[in-house]
Coordinates of N, CA, C and O in Angstrom, one line a residue:
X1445 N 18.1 9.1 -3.2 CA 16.7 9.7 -3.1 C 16.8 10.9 -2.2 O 17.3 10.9 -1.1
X1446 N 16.3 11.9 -2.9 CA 16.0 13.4 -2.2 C 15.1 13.4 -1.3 O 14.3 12.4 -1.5
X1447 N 14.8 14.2 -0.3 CA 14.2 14.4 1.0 C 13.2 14.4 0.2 O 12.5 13.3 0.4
X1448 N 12.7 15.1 -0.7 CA 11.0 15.3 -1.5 C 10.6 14.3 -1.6 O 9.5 13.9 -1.3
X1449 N 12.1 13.5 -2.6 CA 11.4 12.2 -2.6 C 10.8 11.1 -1.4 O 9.8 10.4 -1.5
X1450 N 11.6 11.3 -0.2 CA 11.1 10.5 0.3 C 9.6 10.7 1.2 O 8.7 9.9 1.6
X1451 N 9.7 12.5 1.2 CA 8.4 12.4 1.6 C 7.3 12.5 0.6 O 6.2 12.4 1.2
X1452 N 7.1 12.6 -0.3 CA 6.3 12.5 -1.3 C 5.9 10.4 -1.8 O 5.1 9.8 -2.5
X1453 N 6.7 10.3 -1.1 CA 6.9 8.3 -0.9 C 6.2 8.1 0.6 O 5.8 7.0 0.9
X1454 N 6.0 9.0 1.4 CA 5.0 8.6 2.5 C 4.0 9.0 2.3 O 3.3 8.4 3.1
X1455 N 3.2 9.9 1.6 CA 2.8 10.7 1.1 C 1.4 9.7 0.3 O 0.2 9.5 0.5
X1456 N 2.5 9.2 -0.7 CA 1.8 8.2 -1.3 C 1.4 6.7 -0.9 O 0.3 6.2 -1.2
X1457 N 2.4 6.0 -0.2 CA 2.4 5.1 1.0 C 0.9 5.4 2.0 O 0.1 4.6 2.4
X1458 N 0.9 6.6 2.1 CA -0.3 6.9 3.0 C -1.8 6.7 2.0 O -2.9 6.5 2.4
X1459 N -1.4 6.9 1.2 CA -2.9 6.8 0.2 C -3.1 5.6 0.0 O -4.1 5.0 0.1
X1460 N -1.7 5.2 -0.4 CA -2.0 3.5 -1.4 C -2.4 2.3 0.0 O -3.0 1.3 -0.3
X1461 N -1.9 2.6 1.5 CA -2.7 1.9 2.3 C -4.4 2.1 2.7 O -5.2 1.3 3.1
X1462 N -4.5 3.4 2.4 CA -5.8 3.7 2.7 C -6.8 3.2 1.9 O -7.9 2.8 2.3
X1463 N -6.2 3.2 0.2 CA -6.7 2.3 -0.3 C -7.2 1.3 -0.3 O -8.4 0.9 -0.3
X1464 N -5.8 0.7 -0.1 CA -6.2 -1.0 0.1 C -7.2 -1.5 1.1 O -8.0 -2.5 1.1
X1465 N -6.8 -0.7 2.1 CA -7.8 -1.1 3.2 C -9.3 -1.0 3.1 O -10.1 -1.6 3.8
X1466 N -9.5 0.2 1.8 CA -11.2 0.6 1.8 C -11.5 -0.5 0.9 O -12.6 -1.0 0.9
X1467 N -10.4 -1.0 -0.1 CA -10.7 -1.7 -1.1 C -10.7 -3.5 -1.0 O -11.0 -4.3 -1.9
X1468 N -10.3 -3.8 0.4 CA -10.4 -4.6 1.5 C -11.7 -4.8 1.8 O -12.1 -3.9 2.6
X1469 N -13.3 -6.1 1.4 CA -14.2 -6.0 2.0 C -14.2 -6.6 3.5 O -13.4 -7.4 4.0
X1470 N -15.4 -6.0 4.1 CA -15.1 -6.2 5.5 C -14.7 -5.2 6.7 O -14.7 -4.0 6.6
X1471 N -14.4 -5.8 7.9 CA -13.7 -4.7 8.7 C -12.5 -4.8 9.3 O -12.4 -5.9 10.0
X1472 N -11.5 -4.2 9.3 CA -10.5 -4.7 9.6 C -9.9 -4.1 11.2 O -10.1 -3.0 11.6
X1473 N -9.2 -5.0 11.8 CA -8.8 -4.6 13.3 C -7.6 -4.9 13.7 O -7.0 -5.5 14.5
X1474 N -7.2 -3.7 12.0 CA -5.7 -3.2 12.6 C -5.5 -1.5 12.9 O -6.0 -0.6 12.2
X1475 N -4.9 -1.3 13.8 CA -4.7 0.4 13.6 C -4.5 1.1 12.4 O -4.4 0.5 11.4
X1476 N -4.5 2.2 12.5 CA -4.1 3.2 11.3 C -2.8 3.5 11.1 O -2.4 3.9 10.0
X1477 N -2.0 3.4 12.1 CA -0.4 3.5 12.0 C 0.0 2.1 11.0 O 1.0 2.2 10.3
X1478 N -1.0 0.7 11.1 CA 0.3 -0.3 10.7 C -0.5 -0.1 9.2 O 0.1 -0.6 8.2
X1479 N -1.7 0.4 9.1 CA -2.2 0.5 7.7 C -0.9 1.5 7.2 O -0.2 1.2 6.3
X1480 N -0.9 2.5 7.6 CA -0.1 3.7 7.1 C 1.5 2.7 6.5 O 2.1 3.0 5.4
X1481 N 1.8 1.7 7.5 CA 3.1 1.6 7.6 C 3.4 0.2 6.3 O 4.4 0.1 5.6
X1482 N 2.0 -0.8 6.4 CA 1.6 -1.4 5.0 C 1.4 -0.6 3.7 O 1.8 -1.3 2.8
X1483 N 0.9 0.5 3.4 CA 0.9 1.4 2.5 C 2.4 1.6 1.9 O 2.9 1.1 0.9
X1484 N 2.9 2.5 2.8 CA 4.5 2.7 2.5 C 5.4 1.0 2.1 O 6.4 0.9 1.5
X1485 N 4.7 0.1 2.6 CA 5.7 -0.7 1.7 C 5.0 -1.3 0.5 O 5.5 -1.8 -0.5
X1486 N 4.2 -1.2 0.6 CA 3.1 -1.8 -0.6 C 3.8 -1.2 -2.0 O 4.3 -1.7 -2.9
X1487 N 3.6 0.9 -1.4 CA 3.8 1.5 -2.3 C 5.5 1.3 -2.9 O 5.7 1.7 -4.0
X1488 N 6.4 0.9 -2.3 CA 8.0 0.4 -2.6 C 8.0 -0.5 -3.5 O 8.3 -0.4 -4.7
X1489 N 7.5 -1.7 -2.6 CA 7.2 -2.6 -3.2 C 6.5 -2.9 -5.1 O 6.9 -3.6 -6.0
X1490 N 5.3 -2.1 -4.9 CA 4.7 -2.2 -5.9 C 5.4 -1.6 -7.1 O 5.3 -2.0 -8.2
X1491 N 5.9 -0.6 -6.9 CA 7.2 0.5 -7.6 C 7.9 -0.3 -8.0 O 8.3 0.0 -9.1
X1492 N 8.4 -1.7 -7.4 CA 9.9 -2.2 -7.7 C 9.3 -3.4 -9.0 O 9.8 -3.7 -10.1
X1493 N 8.3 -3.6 -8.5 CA 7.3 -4.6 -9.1 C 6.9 -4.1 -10.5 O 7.1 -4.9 -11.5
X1494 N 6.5 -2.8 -10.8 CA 6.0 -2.5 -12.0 C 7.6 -1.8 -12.8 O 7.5 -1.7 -14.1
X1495 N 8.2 -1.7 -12.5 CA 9.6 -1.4 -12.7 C 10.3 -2.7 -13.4 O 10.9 -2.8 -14.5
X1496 N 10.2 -3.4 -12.8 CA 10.6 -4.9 -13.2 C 9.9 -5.7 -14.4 O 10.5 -6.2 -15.4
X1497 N 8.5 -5.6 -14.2 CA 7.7 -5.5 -15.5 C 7.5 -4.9 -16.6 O 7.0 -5.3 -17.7
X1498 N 8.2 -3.7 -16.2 CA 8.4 -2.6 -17.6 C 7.4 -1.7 -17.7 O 7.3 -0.9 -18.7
X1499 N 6.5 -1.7 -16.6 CA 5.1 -0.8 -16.5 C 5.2 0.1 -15.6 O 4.2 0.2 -14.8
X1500 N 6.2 0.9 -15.4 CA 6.5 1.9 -14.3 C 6.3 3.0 -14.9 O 5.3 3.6 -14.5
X1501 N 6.9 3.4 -16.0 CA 7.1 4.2 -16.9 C 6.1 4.6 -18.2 O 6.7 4.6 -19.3
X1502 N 4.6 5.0 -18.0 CA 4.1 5.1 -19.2 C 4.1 6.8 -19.7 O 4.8 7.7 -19.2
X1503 N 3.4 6.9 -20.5 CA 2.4 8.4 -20.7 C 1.4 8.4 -20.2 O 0.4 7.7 -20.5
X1504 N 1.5 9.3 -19.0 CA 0.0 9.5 -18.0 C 0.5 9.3 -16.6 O 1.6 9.3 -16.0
X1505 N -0.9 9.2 -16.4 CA -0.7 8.2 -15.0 C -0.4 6.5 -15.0 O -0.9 5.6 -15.8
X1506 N 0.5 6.5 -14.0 CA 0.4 4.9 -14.0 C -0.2 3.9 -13.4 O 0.2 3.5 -12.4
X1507 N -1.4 3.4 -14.3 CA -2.9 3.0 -13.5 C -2.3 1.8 -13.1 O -2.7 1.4 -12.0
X1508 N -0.9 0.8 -14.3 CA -1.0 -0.9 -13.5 C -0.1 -0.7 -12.2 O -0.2 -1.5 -11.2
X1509 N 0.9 0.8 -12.1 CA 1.5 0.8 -11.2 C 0.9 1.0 -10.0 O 1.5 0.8 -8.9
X1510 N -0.5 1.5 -10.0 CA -1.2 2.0 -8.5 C -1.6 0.8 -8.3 O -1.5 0.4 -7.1
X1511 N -2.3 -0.4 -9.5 CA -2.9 -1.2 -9.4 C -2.2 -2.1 -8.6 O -2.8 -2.5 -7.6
X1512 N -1.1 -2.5 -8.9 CA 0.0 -2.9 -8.2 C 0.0 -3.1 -6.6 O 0.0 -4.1 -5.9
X1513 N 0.0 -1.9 -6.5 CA 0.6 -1.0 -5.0 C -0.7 -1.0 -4.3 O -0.6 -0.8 -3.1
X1514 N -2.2 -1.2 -4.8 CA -3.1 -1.5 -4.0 C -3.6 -2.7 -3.6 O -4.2 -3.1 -2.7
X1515 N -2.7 -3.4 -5.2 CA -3.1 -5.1 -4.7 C -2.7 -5.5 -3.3 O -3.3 -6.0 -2.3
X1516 N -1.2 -5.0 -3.4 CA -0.4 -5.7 -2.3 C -0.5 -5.3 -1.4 O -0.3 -6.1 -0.5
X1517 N -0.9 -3.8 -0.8 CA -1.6 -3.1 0.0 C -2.9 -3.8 0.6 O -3.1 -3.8 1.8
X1518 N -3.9 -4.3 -0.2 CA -4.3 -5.3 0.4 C -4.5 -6.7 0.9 O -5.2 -7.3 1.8
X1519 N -3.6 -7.1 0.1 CA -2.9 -8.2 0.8 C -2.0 -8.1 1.8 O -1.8 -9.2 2.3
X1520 N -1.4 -7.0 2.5 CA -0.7 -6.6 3.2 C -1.6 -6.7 4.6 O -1.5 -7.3 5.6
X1521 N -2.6 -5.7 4.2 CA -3.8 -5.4 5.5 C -4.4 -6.7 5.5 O -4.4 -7.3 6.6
X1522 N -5.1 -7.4 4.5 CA -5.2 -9.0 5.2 C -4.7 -10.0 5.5 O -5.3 -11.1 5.4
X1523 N -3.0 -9.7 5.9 CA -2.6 -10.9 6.8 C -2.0 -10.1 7.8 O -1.5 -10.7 8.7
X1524 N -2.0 -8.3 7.8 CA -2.1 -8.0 9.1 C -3.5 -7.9 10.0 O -3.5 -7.7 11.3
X1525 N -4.2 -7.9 9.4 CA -5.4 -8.1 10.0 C -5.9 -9.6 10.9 O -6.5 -9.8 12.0
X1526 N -5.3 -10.5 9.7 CA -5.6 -12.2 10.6 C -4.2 -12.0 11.8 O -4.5 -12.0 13.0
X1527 N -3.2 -11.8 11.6 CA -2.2 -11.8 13.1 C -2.5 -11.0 13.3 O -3.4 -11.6 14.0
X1528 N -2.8 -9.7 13.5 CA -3.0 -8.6 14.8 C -4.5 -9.3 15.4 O -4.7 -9.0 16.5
X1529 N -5.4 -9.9 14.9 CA -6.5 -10.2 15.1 C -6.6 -11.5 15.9 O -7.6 -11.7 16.6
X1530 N -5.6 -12.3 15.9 CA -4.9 -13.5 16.8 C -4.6 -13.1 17.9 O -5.1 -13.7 18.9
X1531 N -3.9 -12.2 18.1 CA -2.8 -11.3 19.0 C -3.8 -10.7 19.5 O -3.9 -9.7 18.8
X1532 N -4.7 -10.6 20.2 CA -5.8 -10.2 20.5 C -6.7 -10.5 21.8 O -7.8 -10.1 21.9

């Protein structure tokens, strides 16, 4: 992986957490760093996930691959939300 790539992978990491988090009902009381840092794995994650499935790769955009990457993105933010919210 090229430098572009990887920052164009935080890039998106940064969206696909912001996502999840808006798409997350409720309020959540985790920082913006560990959202940022759930994003970036969500978005790996979800990559390896629709890759594996065979849905990485369409013509267009790849709506199951975002779909993916925001599911777990928010699943991500709500079990860091219940421990950082423990930790408290």
């Amino acid at each position: 992986m090229e430098i572009s790539g990887i920052a164009s992978a935080l890039i998106i990491g940064l969206v696909i957490g912001v996502l999840g988090r808006i798409a997350l009902p409720g309020r959540q009381h985790i920082p913006v760093w560990l959202t940022i840092v759930i994003g970036i794995i969500a978005a790996f994650a979800g990559a390896a996930l629709a890759k594996a499935f065979g849905v990485a790769d369409t013509n267009g955009i790849d709506w199951i691959e975002w779909l993916i990457q925001i599911g777990l993105a928010m699943v991500g933010v709500g079990f860091a939300d219940r421990a950082y919210g423990r930790g408290r």
